[in-house]
Amino acid sequence: MKTFIFDNWITITTAVSGAVAWVYERNKRHQEVKATELSNSEKIIEMYQEALDDLGKRFEMRIEVLEKDIIRLNSEVLDWKGKYSSLKKQFEDYRKKHQ
């Protein structure tokens, strides 16, 4: 056995070194994949956060527009109610005169 190891020490050393290098490289690739996944996850989170921030701004702007529309429409309703009341009073007066 000693003779075999002594005669083939270069081959054995190369095989062992290759196996160690393969394990090291495999672990290195595994860590690189994890780092890439983490980086991608962070980018996705940033993009999602930007979308949420933008969505909030859009909703605030839309709410402001809607509030202005509500105020304007309430004013118009009051105007129409006033016109209706005026016309109704005129009609009642007309009807009283012509009965």
JSON list of C-alpha atoms in Angstrom, two decimals:
[
{"chain": "A", "resi": 1, "resn": "MET", "atom": "CA", "xyz": [0.00, 0.00, 0.00]},
{"chain": "A", "resi": 2, "resn": "LYS", "atom": "CA", "xyz": [2.82, 2.39, 0.91]},
{"chain": "A", "resi": 3, "resn": "THR", "atom": "CA", "xyz": [4.46, 1.62, -2.38]},
{"chain": "A", "resi": 4, "resn": "PHE", "atom": "CA", "xyz": [1.27, 2.39, -4.30]},
{"chain": "A", "resi": 5, "resn": "ILE", "atom": "CA", "xyz": [0.85, 5.71, -2.49]},
{"chain": "A", "resi": 6, "resn": "PHE", "atom": "CA", "xyz": [4.51, 6.57, -2.95]},
{"chain": "A", "resi": 7, "resn": "ASP", "atom": "CA", "xyz": [4.46, 5.65, -6.66]},
{"chain": "A", "resi": 8, "resn": "ASN", "atom": "CA", "xyz": [1.21, 7.54, -7.34]},
{"chain": "A", "resi": 9, "resn": "TRP", "atom": "CA", "xyz": [1.53, 10.50, -4.94]},
{"chain": "A", "resi": 10, "resn": "ILE", "atom": "CA", "xyz": [1.20, 13.00, -7.77]},
{"chain": "A", "resi": 11, "resn": "THR", "atom": "CA", "xyz": [-2.06, 11.47, -9.01]},
{"chain": "A", "resi": 12, "resn": "ILE", "atom": "CA", "xyz": [-3.46, 11.15, -5.48]},
{"chain": "A", "resi": 13, "resn": "THR", "atom": "CA", "xyz": [-2.48, 14.73, -4.60]},
{"chain": "A", "resi": 14, "resn": "THR", "atom": "CA", "xyz": [-4.05, 16.00, -7.81]},
{"chain": "A", "resi": 15, "resn": "ALA", "atom": "CA", "xyz": [-7.28, 14.07, -7.14]},
{"chain": "A", "resi": 16, "resn": "VAL", "atom": "CA", "xyz": [-7.51, 15.29, -3.55]},
{"chain": "A", "resi": 17, "resn": "SER", "atom": "CA", "xyz": [-6.70, 18.87, -4.60]},
{"chain": "A", "resi": 18, "resn": "GLY", "atom": "CA", "xyz": [-9.32, 18.67, -7.34]},
{"chain": "A", "resi": 19, "resn": "ALA", "atom": "CA", "xyz": [-11.95, 17.41, -4.89]},
{"chain": "A", "resi": 20, "resn": "VAL", "atom": "CA", "xyz": [-11.11, 20.16, -2.38]},
{"chain": "A", "resi": 21, "resn": "ALA", "atom": "CA", "xyz": [-11.17, 22.80, -5.13]},
{"chain": "A", "resi": 22, "resn": "TRP", "atom": "CA", "xyz": [-14.52, 21.45, -6.38]},
{"chain": "A", "resi": 23, "resn": "VAL", "atom": "CA", "xyz": [-16.06, 21.67, -2.88]},
{"chain": "A", "resi": 24, "resn": "TYR", "atom": "CA", "xyz": [-14.63, 25.17, -2.38]},
{"chain": "A", "resi": 25, "resn": "GLU", "atom": "CA", "xyz": [-15.88, 26.35, -5.78]},
{"chain": "A", "resi": 26, "resn": "ARG", "atom": "CA", "xyz": [-19.31, 24.81, -5.16]},
{"chain": "A", "resi": 27, "resn": "ASN", "atom": "CA", "xyz": [-19.62, 26.65, -1.85]},
{"chain": "A", "resi": 28, "resn": "LYS", "atom": "CA", "xyz": [-18.40, 29.85, -3.49]},
{"chain": "A", "resi": 29, "resn": "ARG", "atom": "CA", "xyz": [-21.01, 29.57, -6.25]},
{"chain": "A", "resi": 30, "resn": "HIS", "atom": "CA", "xyz": [-23.69, 28.82, -3.67]},
{"chain": "A", "resi": 31, "resn": "GLN", "atom": "CA", "xyz": [-22.75, 31.99, -1.73]},
{"chain": "A", "resi": 32, "resn": "GLU", "atom": "CA", "xyz": [-22.72, 34.05, -4.94]},
{"chain": "A", "resi": 33, "resn": "VAL", "atom": "CA", "xyz": [-26.21, 32.80, -5.81]},
{"chain": "A", "resi": 34, "resn": "LYS", "atom": "CA", "xyz": [-27.45, 33.74, -2.33]},
{"chain": "A", "resi": 35, "resn": "ALA", "atom": "CA", "xyz": [-25.85, 37.19, -2.62]},
{"chain": "A", "resi": 36, "resn": "THR", "atom": "CA", "xyz": [-27.46, 37.71, -6.04]},
{"chain": "A", "resi": 37, "resn": "GLU", "atom": "CA", "xyz": [-30.85, 36.62, -4.73]},
{"chain": "A", "resi": 38, "resn": "LEU", "atom": "CA", "xyz": [-30.51, 38.98, -1.78]},
{"chain": "A", "resi": 39, "resn": "SER", "atom": "CA", "xyz": [-29.53, 41.84, -4.08]},
{"chain": "A", "resi": 40, "resn": "ASN", "atom": "CA", "xyz": [-32.48, 41.12, -6.36]},
{"chain": "A", "resi": 41, "resn": "SER", "atom": "CA", "xyz": [-34.83, 40.94, -3.39]},
{"chain": "A", "resi": 42, "resn": "GLU", "atom": "CA", "xyz": [-33.60, 44.32, -2.15]},
{"chain": "A", "resi": 43, "resn": "LYS", "atom": "CA", "xyz": [-34.12, 45.83, -5.61]},
{"chain": "A", "resi": 44, "resn": "ILE", "atom": "CA", "xyz": [-37.64, 44.41, -5.77]},
{"chain": "A", "resi": 45, "resn": "ILE", "atom": "CA", "xyz": [-38.42, 45.82, -2.33]},
{"chain": "A", "resi": 46, "resn": "GLU", "atom": "CA", "xyz": [-37.10, 49.25, -3.39]},
{"chain": "A", "resi": 47, "resn": "MET", "atom": "CA", "xyz": [-39.20, 49.18, -6.57]},
{"chain": "A", "resi": 48, "resn": "TYR", "atom": "CA", "xyz": [-42.28, 48.13, -4.59]},
{"chain": "A", "resi": 49, "resn": "GLN", "atom": "CA", "xyz": [-41.68, 50.90, -2.05]},
{"chain": "A", "resi": 50, "resn": "GLU", "atom": "CA", "xyz": [-41.32, 53.48, -4.83]},
{"chain": "A", "resi": 51, "resn": "ALA", "atom": "CA", "xyz": [-44.57, 52.24, -6.35]},
{"chain": "A", "resi": 52, "resn": "LEU", "atom": "CA", "xyz": [-46.33, 52.53, -3.00]},
{"chain": "A", "resi": 53, "resn": "ASP", "atom": "CA", "xyz": [-44.97, 56.03, -2.44]},
{"chain": "A", "resi": 54, "resn": "ASP", "atom": "CA", "xyz": [-46.07, 57.06, -5.93]},
{"chain": "A", "resi": 55, "resn": "LEU", "atom": "CA", "xyz": [-49.46, 55.49, -5.37]},
{"chain": "A", "resi": 56, "resn": "GLY", "atom": "CA", "xyz": [-49.89, 57.47, -2.16]},
{"chain": "A", "resi": 57, "resn": "LYS", "atom": "CA", "xyz": [-49.05, 60.71, -3.96]},
{"chain": "A", "resi": 58, "resn": "ARG", "atom": "CA", "xyz": [-51.48, 59.86, -6.75]},
{"chain": "A", "resi": 59, "resn": "PHE", "atom": "CA", "xyz": [-54.26, 59.14, -4.27]},
{"chain": "A", "resi": 60, "resn": "GLU", "atom": "CA", "xyz": [-53.59, 62.39, -2.41]},
{"chain": "A", "resi": 61, "resn": "MET", "atom": "CA", "xyz": [-53.78, 64.36, -5.66]},
{"chain": "A", "resi": 62, "resn": "ARG", "atom": "CA", "xyz": [-56.92, 62.51, -6.72]},
{"chain": "A", "resi": 63, "resn": "ILE", "atom": "CA", "xyz": [-58.54, 63.08, -3.33]},
{"chain": "A", "resi": 64, "resn": "GLU", "atom": "CA", "xyz": [-57.80, 66.81, -3.59]},
{"chain": "A", "resi": 65, "resn": "VAL", "atom": "CA", "xyz": [-59.41, 66.92, -7.04]},
{"chain": "A", "resi": 66, "resn": "LEU", "atom": "CA", "xyz": [-62.44, 65.02, -5.79]},
{"chain": "A", "resi": 67, "resn": "GLU", "atom": "CA", "xyz": [-62.81, 67.26, -2.76]},
{"chain": "A", "resi": 68, "resn": "LYS", "atom": "CA", "xyz": [-62.77, 70.34, -5.02]},
{"chain": "A", "resi": 69, "resn": "ASP", "atom": "CA", "xyz": [-65.36, 68.66, -7.26]},
{"chain": "A", "resi": 70, "resn": "ILE", "atom": "CA", "xyz": [-67.56, 67.92, -4.24]},
{"chain": "A", "resi": 71, "resn": "ILE", "atom": "CA", "xyz": [-67.39, 71.55, -3.11]},
{"chain": "A", "resi": 72, "resn": "ARG", "atom": "CA", "xyz": [-68.21, 72.77, -6.62]},
{"chain": "A", "resi": 73, "resn": "LEU", "atom": "CA", "xyz": [-71.08, 70.31, -7.01]},
{"chain": "A", "resi": 74, "resn": "ASN", "atom": "CA", "xyz": [-72.53, 71.21, -3.60]},
{"chain": "A", "resi": 75, "resn": "SER", "atom": "CA", "xyz": [-72.45, 74.84, -4.65]},
{"chain": "A", "resi": 76, "resn": "GLU", "atom": "CA", "xyz": [-74.22, 73.99, -7.89]},
{"chain": "A", "resi": 77, "resn": "VAL", "atom": "CA", "xyz": [-76.85, 71.98, -6.01]},
{"chain": "A", "resi": 78, "resn": "LEU", "atom": "CA", "xyz": [-77.52, 74.95, -3.76]},
{"chain": "A", "resi": 79, "resn": "ASP", "atom": "CA", "xyz": [-77.84, 77.19, -6.84]},
{"chain": "A", "resi": 80, "resn": "TRP", "atom": "CA", "xyz": [-80.30, 74.76, -8.45]},
{"chain": "A", "resi": 81, "resn": "LYS", "atom": "CA", "xyz": [-82.28, 74.47, -5.23]},
{"chain": "A", "resi": 82, "resn": "GLY", "atom": "CA", "xyz": [-82.51, 78.26, -5.13]},
{"chain": "A", "resi": 83, "resn": "LYS", "atom": "CA", "xyz": [-83.63, 78.40, -8.78]},
{"chain": "A", "resi": 84, "resn": "TYR", "atom": "CA", "xyz": [-86.18, 75.64, -8.13]},
{"chain": "A", "resi": 85, "resn": "SER", "atom": "CA", "xyz": [-87.57, 77.43, -5.10]},
{"chain": "A", "resi": 86, "resn": "SER", "atom": "CA", "xyz": [-87.79, 80.68, -7.04]},
{"chain": "A", "resi": 87, "resn": "LEU", "atom": "CA", "xyz": [-89.55, 79.04, -9.99]},
{"chain": "A", "resi": 88, "resn": "LYS", "atom": "CA", "xyz": [-91.89, 77.14, -7.69]},
{"chain": "A", "resi": 89, "resn": "LYS", "atom": "CA", "xyz": [-92.83, 80.36, -5.90]},
{"chain": "A", "resi": 90, "resn": "GLN", "atom": "CA", "xyz": [-93.42, 82.08, -9.25]},
{"chain": "A", "resi": 91, "resn": "PHE", "atom": "CA", "xyz": [-95.58, 79.18, -10.38]},
{"chain": "A", "resi": 92, "resn": "GLU", "atom": "CA", "xyz": [-97.60, 79.21, -7.15]},
{"chain": "A", "resi": 93, "resn": "ASP", "atom": "CA", "xyz": [-98.11, 82.98, -7.53]},
{"chain": "A", "resi": 94, "resn": "TYR", "atom": "CA", "xyz": [-99.17, 82.51, -11.17]},
{"chain": "A", "resi": 95, "resn": "ARG", "atom": "CA", "xyz": [-101.57, 79.75, -10.22]},
{"chain": "A", "resi": 96, "resn": "LYS", "atom": "CA", "xyz": [-103.13, 81.85, -7.46]},
{"chain": "A", "resi": 97, "resn": "LYS", "atom": "CA", "xyz": [-103.69, 84.78, -9.86]},
{"chain": "A", "resi": 98, "resn": "HIS", "atom": "CA", "xyz": [-105.26, 82.63, -12.56]},
{"chain": "A", "resi": 99, "resn": "GLN", "atom": "CA", "xyz": [-107.62, 80.44, -10.62]}
]
